[in-house]
PDB file of C-alpha atoms in Angstrom:
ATOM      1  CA  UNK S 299      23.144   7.931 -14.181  1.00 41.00           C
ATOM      2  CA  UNK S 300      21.989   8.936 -17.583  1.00 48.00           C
ATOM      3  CA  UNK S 301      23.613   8.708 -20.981  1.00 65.00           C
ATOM      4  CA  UNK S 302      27.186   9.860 -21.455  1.00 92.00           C
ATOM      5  CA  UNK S 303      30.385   7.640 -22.251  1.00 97.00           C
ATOM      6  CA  UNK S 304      33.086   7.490 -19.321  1.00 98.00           C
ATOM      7  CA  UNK S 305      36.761   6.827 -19.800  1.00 98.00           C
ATOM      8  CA  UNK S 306      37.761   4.274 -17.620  1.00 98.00           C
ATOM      9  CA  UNK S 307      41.221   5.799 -17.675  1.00 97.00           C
ATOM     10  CA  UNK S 308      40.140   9.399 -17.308  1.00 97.00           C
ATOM     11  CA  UNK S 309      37.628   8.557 -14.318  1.00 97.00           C
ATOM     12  CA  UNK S 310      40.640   6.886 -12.700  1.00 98.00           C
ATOM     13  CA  UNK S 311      42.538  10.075 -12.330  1.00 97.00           C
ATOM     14  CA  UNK S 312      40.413  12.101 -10.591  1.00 95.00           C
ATOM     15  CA  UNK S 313      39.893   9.725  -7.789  1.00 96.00           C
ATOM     16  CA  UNK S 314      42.297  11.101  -4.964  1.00 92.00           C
ATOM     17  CA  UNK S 315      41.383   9.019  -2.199  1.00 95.00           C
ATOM     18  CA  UNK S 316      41.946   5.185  -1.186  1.00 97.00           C
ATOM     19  CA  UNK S 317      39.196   3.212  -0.641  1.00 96.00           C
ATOM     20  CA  UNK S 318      36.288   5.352  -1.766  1.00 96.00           C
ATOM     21  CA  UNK S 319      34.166   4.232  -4.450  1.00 97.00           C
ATOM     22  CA  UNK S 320      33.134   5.890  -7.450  1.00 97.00           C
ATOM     23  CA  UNK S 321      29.973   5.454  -9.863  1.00 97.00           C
ATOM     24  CA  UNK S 322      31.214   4.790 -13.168  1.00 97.00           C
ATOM     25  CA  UNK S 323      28.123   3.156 -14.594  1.00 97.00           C
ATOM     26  CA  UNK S 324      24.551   1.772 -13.542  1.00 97.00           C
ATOM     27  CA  UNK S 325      23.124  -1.030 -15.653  1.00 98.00           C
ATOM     28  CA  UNK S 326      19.737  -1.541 -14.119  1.00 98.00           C
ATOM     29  CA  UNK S 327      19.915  -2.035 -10.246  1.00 97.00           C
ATOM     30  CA  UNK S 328      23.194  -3.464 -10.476  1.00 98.00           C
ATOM     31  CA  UNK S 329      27.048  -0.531 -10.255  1.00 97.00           C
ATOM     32  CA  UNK S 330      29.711  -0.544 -11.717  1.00 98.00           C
ATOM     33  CA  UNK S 331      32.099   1.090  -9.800  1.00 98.00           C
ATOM     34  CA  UNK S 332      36.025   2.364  -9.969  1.00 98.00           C
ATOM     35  CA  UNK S 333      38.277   2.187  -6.949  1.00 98.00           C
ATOM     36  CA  UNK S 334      41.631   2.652  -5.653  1.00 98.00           C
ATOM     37  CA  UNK S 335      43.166   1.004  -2.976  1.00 98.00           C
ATOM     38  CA  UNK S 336      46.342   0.461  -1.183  1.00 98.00           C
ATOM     39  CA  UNK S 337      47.054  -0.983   2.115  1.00 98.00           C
ATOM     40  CA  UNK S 338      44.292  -3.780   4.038  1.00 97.00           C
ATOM     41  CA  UNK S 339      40.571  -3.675   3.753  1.00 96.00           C
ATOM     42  CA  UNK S 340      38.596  -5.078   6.788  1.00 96.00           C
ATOM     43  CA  UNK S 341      37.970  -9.088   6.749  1.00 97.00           C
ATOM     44  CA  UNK S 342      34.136  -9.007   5.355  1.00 97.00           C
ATOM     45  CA  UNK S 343      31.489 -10.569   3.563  1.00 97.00           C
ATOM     46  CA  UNK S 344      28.638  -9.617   1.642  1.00 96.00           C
ATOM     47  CA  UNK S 345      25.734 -12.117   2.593  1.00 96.00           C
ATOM     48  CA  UNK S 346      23.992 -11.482  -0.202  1.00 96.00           C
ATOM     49  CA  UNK S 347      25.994 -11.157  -2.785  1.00 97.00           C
ATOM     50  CA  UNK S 348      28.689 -11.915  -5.250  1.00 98.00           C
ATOM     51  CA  UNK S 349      31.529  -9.430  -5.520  1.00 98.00           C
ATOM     52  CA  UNK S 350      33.179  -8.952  -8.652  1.00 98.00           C
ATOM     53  CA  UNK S 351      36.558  -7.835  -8.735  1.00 98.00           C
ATOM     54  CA  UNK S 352      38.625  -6.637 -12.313  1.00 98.00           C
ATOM     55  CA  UNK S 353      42.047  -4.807 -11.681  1.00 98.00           C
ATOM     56  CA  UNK S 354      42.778  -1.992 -13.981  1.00 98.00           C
ATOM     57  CA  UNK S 355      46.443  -1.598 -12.827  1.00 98.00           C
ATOM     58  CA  UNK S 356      48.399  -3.038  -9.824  1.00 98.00           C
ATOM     59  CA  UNK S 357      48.724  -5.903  -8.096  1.00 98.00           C
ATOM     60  CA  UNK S 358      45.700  -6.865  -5.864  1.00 98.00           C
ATOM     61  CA  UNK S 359      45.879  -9.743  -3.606  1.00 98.00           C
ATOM     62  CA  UNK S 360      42.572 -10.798  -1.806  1.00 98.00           C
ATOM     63  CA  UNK S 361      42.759 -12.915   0.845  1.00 98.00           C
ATOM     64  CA  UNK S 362      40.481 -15.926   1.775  1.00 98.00           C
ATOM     65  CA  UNK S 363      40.232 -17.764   4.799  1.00 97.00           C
ATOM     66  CA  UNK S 364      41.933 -20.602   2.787  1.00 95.00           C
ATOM     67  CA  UNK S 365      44.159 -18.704   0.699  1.00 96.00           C
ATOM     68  CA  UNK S 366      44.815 -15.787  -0.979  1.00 97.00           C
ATOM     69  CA  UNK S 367      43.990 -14.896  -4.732  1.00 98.00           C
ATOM     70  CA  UNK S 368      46.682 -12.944  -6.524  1.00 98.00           C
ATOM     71  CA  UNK S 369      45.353 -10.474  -9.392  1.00 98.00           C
ATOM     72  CA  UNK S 370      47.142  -8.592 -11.833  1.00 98.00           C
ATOM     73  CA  UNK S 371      45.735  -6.129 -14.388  1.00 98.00           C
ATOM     74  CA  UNK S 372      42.651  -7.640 -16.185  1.00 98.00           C
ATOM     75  CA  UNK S 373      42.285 -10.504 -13.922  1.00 98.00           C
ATOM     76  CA  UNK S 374      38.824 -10.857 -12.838  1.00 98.00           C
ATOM     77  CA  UNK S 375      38.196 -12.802 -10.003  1.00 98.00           C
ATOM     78  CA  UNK S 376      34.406 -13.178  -8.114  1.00 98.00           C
ATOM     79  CA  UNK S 377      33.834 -13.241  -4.273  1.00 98.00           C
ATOM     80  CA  UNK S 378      31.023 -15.390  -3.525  1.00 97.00           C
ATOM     81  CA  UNK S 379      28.200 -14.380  -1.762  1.00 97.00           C
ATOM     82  CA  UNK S 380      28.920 -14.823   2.403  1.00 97.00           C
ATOM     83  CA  UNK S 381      32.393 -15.505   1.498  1.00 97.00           C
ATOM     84  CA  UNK S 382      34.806 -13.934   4.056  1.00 98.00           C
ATOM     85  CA  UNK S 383      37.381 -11.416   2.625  1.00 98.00           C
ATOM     86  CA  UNK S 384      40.071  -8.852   2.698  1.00 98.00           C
ATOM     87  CA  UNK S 385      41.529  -7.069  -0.098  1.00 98.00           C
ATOM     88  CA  UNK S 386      44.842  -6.024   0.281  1.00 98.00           C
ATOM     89  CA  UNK S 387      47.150  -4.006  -2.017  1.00 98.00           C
ATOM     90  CA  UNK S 388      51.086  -3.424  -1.009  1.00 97.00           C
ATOM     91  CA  UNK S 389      51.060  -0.429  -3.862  1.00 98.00           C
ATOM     92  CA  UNK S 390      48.587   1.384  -4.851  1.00 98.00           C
ATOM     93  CA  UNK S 391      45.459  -0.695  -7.177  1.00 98.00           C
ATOM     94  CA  UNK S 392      42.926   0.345  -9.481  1.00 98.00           C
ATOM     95  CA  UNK S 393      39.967  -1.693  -9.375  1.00 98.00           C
ATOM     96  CA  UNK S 394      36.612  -1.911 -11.336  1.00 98.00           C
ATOM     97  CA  UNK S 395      33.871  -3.445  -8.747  1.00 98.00           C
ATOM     98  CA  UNK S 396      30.683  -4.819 -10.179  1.00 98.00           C
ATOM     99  CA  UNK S 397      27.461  -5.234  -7.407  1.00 96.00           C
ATOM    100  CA  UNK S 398      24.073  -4.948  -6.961  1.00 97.00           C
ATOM    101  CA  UNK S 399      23.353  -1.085  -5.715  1.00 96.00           C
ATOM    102  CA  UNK S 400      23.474  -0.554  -2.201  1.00 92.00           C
ATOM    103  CA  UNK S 401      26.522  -2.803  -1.546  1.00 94.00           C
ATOM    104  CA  UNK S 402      28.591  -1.566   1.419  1.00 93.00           C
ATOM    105  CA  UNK S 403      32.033  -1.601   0.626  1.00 94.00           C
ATOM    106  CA  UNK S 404      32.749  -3.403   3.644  1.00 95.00           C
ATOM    107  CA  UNK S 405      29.930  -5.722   3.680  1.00 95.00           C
ATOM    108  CA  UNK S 406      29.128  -6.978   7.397  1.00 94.00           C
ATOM    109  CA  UNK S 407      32.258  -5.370   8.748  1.00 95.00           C
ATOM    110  CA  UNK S 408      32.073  -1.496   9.017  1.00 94.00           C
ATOM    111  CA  UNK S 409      34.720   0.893  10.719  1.00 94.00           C
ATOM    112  CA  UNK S 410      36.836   3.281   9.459  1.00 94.00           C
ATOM    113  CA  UNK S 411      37.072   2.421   5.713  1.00 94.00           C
ATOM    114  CA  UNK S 412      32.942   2.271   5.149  1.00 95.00           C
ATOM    115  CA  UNK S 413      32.777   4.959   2.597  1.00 95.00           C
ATOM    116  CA  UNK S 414      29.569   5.770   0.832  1.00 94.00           C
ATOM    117  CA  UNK S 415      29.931   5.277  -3.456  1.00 95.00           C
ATOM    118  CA  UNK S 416      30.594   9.080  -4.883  1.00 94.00           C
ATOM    119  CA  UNK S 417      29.596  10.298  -8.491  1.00 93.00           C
ATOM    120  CA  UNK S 418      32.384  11.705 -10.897  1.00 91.00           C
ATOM    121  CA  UNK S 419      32.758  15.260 -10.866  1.00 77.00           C
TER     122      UNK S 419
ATOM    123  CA  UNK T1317      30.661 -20.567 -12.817  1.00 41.00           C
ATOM    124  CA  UNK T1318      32.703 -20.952 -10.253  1.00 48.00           C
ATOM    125  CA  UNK T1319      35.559 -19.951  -8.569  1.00 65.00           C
ATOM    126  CA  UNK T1320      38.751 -19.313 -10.801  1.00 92.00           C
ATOM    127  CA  UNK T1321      40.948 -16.261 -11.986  1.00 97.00           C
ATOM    128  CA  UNK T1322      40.248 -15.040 -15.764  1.00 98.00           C
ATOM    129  CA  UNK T1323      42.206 -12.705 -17.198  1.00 98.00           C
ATOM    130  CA  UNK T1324      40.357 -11.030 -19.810  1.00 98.00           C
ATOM    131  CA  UNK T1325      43.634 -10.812 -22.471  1.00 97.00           C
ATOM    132  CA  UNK T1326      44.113 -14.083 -22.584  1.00 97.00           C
ATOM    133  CA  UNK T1327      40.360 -14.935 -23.101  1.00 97.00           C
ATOM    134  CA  UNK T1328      39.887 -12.775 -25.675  1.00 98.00           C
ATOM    135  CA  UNK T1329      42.818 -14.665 -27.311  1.00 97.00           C
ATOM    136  CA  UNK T1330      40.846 -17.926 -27.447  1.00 95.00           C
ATOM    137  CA  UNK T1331      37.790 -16.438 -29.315  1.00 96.00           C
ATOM    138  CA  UNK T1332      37.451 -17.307 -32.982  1.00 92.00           C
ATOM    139  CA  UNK T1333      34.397 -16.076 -34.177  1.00 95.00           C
ATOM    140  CA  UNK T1334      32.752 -12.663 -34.084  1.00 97.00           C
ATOM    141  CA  UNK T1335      29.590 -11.731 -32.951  1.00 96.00           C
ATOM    142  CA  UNK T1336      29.722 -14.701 -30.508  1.00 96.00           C
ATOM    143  CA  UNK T1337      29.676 -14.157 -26.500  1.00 97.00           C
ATOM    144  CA  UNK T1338      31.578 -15.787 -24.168  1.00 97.00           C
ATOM    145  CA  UNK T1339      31.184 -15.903 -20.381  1.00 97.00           C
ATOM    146  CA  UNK T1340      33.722 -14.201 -18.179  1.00 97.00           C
ATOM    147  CA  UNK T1341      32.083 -14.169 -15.095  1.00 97.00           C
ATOM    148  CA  UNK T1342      28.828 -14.237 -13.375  1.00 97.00           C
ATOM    149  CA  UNK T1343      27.869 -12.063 -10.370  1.00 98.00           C
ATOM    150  CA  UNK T1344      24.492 -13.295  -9.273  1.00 98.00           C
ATOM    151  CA  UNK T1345      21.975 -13.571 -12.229  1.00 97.00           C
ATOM    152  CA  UNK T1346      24.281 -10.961 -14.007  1.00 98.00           C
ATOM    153  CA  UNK T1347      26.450 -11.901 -16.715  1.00 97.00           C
ATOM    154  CA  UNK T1348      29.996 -10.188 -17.619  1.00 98.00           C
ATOM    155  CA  UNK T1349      30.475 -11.485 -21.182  1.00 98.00           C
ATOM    156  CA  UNK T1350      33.610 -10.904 -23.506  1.00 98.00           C
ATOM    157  CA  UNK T1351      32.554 -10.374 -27.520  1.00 98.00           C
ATOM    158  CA  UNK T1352      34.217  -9.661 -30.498  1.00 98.00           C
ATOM    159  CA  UNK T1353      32.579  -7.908 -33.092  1.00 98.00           C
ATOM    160  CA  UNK T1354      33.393  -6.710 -36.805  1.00 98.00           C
ATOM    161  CA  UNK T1355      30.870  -5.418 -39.165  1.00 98.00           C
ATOM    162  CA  UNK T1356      27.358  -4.313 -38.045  1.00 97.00           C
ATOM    163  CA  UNK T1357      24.586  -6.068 -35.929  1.00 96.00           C
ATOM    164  CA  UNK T1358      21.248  -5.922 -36.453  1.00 96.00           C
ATOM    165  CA  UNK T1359      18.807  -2.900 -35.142  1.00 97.00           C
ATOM    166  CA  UNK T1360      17.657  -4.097 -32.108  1.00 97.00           C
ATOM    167  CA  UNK T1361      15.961  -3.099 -28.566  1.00 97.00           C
ATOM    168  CA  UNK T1362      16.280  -4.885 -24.974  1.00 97.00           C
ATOM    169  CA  UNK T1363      12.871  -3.638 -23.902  1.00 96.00           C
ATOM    170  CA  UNK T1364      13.824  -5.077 -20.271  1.00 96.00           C
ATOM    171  CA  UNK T1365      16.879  -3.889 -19.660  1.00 97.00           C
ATOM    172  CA  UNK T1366      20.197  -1.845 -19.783  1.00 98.00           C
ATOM    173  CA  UNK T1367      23.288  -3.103 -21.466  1.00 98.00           C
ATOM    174  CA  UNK T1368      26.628  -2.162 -20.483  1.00 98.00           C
ATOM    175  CA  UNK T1369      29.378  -2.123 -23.232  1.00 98.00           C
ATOM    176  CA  UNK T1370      32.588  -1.453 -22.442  1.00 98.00           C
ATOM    177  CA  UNK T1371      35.385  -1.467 -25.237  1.00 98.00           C
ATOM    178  CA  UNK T1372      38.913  -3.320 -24.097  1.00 98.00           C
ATOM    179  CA  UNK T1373      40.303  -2.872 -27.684  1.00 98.00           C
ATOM    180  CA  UNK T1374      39.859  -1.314 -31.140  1.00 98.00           C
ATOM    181  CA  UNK T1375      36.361   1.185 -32.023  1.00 98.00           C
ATOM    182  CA  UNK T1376      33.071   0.631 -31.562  1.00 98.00           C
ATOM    183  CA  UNK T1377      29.896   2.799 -32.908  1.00 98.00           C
ATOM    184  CA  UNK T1378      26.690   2.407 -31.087  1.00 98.00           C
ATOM    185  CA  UNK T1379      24.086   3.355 -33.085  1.00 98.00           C
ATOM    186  CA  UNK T1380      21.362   5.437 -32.182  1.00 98.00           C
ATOM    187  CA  UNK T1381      18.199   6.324 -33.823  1.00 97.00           C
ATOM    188  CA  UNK T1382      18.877  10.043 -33.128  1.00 95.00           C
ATOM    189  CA  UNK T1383      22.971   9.666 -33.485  1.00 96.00           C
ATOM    190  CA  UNK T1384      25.942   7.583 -32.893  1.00 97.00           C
ATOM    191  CA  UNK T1385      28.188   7.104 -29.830  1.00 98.00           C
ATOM    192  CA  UNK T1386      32.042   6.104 -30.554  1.00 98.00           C
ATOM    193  CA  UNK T1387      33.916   4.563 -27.889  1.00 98.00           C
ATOM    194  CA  UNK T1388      37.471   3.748 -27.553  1.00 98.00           C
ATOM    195  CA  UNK T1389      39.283   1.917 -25.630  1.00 98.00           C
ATOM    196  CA  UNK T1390      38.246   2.221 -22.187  1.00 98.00           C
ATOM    197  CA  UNK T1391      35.401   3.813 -23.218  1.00 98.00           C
ATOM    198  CA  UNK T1392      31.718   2.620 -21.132  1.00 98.00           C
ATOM    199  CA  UNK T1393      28.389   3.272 -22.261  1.00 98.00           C
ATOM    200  CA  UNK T1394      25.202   1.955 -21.196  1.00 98.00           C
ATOM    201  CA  UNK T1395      22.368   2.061 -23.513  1.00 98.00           C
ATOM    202  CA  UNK T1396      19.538   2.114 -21.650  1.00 97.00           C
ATOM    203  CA  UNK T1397      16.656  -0.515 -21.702  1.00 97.00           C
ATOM    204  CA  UNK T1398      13.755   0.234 -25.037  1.00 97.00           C
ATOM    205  CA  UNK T1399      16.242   1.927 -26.797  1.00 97.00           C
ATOM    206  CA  UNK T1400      16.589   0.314 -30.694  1.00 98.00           C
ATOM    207  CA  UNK T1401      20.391   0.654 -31.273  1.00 98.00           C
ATOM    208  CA  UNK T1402      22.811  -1.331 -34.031  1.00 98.00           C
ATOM    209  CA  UNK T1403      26.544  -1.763 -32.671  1.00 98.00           C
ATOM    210  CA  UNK T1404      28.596  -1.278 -35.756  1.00 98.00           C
ATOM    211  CA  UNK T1405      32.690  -2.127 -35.838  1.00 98.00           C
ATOM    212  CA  UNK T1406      34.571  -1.252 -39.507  1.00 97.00           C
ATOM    213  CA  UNK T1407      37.585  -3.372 -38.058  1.00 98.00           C
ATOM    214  CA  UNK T1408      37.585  -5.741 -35.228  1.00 98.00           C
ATOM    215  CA  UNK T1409      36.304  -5.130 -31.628  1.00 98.00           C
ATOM    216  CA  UNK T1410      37.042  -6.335 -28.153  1.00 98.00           C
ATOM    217  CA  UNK T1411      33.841  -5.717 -25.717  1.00 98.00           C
ATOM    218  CA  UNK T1412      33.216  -6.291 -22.442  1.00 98.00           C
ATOM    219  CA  UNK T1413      28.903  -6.689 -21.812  1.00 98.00           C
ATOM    220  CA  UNK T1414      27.484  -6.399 -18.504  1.00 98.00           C
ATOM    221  CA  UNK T1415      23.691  -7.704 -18.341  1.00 96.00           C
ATOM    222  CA  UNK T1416      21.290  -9.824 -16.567  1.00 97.00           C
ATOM    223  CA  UNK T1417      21.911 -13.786 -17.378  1.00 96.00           C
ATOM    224  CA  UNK T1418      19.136 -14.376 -19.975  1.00 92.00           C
ATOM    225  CA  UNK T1419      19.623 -11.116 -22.111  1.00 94.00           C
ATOM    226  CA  UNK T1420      19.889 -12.131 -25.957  1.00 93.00           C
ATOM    227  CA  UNK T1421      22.757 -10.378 -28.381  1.00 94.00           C
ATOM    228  CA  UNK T1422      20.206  -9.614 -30.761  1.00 95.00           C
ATOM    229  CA  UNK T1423      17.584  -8.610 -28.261  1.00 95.00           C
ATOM    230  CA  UNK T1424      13.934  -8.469 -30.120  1.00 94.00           C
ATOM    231  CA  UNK T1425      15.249  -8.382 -33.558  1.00 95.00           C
ATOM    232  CA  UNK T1426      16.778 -11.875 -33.651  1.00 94.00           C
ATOM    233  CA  UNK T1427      18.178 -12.751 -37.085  1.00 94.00           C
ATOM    234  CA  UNK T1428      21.342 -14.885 -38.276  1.00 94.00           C
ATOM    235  CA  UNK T1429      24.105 -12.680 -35.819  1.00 95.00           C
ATOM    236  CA  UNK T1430      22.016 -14.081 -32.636  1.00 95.00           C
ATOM    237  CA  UNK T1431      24.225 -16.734 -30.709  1.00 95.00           C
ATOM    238  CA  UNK T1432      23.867 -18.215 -27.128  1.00 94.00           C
ATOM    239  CA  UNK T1433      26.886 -17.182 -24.896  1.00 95.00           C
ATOM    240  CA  UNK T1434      29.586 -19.874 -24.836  1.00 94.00           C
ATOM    241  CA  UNK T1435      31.554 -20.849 -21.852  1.00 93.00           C
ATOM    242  CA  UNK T1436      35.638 -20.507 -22.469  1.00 91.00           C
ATOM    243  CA  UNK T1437      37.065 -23.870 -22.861  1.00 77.00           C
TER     244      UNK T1437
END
């Protein structure tokens, strides 16, 4: 990505659409990415990774096959690698993701809410 | 670490001493690390890799041989790996770190500020 300092805040509000991921910082091979959500992701895993979750704002809830796992702002909360999930947001969520580079946002899944990560304008 | 919630408000509440890092999370060999910080490090480079600071409360100066970067809150900057910076705060910090489970505060400068990360009780 290259040098500059990013607002967490400021990125947030230029993000119009649900679901699609935005690049708010590389640290080697590894994203850190901004998202919002509202409404249900797609049950998924990630086989080969760990999924890091941190709400910015918003209530996030993501459900396990045992149980879901309620987060509020600044909750962090990690998916385990090949653990089966689905976020899911009643209102609308902002959410910092941290994963290695490449990770689809809906893991083993697909359909209609893949969506590629974008850069900020 | 395992499988729990953190929120990162309350953890920073539960950190005494500056200059020390504790573990928030881990997301494969990466390490998400709360710190706070007052006064200046030491001049230092990570000649393997990137570091990822992002500031949850008060002001933080990175600097740089050829300038400084100020962040606020909310405020991300990644300084990227082989470059000698010195993280100064005049009044206490908050940080968030993001690097790869290994990576030393003080990087190849050690000196009396360098401290193993510490798990929250």
């Amino acid at each position: 990505m290259g040098g500059g300092v990013r607002n967490i805040t400021r990125s947030l509000e230029s993000i119009q659409k649900h679901w699609h991921p935005h690049l708010l910082a590389g640290v080697n091979d590894y994203d850190v990415k901004l998202v919002k959500v509202k409404g249900e992701c797609v049950w998924h895993t990630h086989p080969d990774t760990d999924e890091l979750f941190l709400v910015i704002s918003g209530e996030l809830t993501i459900q396990l096959r045992d149980g879901d796992v309620v987060l509020g702002p600044n909750d962090v909360y990690v998916v385990p690698r090949g653990v089966e999930h689905c976020p899911r947001a009643d209102d609308e969520v902002s959410v910092m993701l941290i994963e290695p580079r490449g990770t689809v946002n809906t893991g083993d899944a697909g359909g209609p809410l893949t969506a590629d990560v974008r850069e900020f304008g």
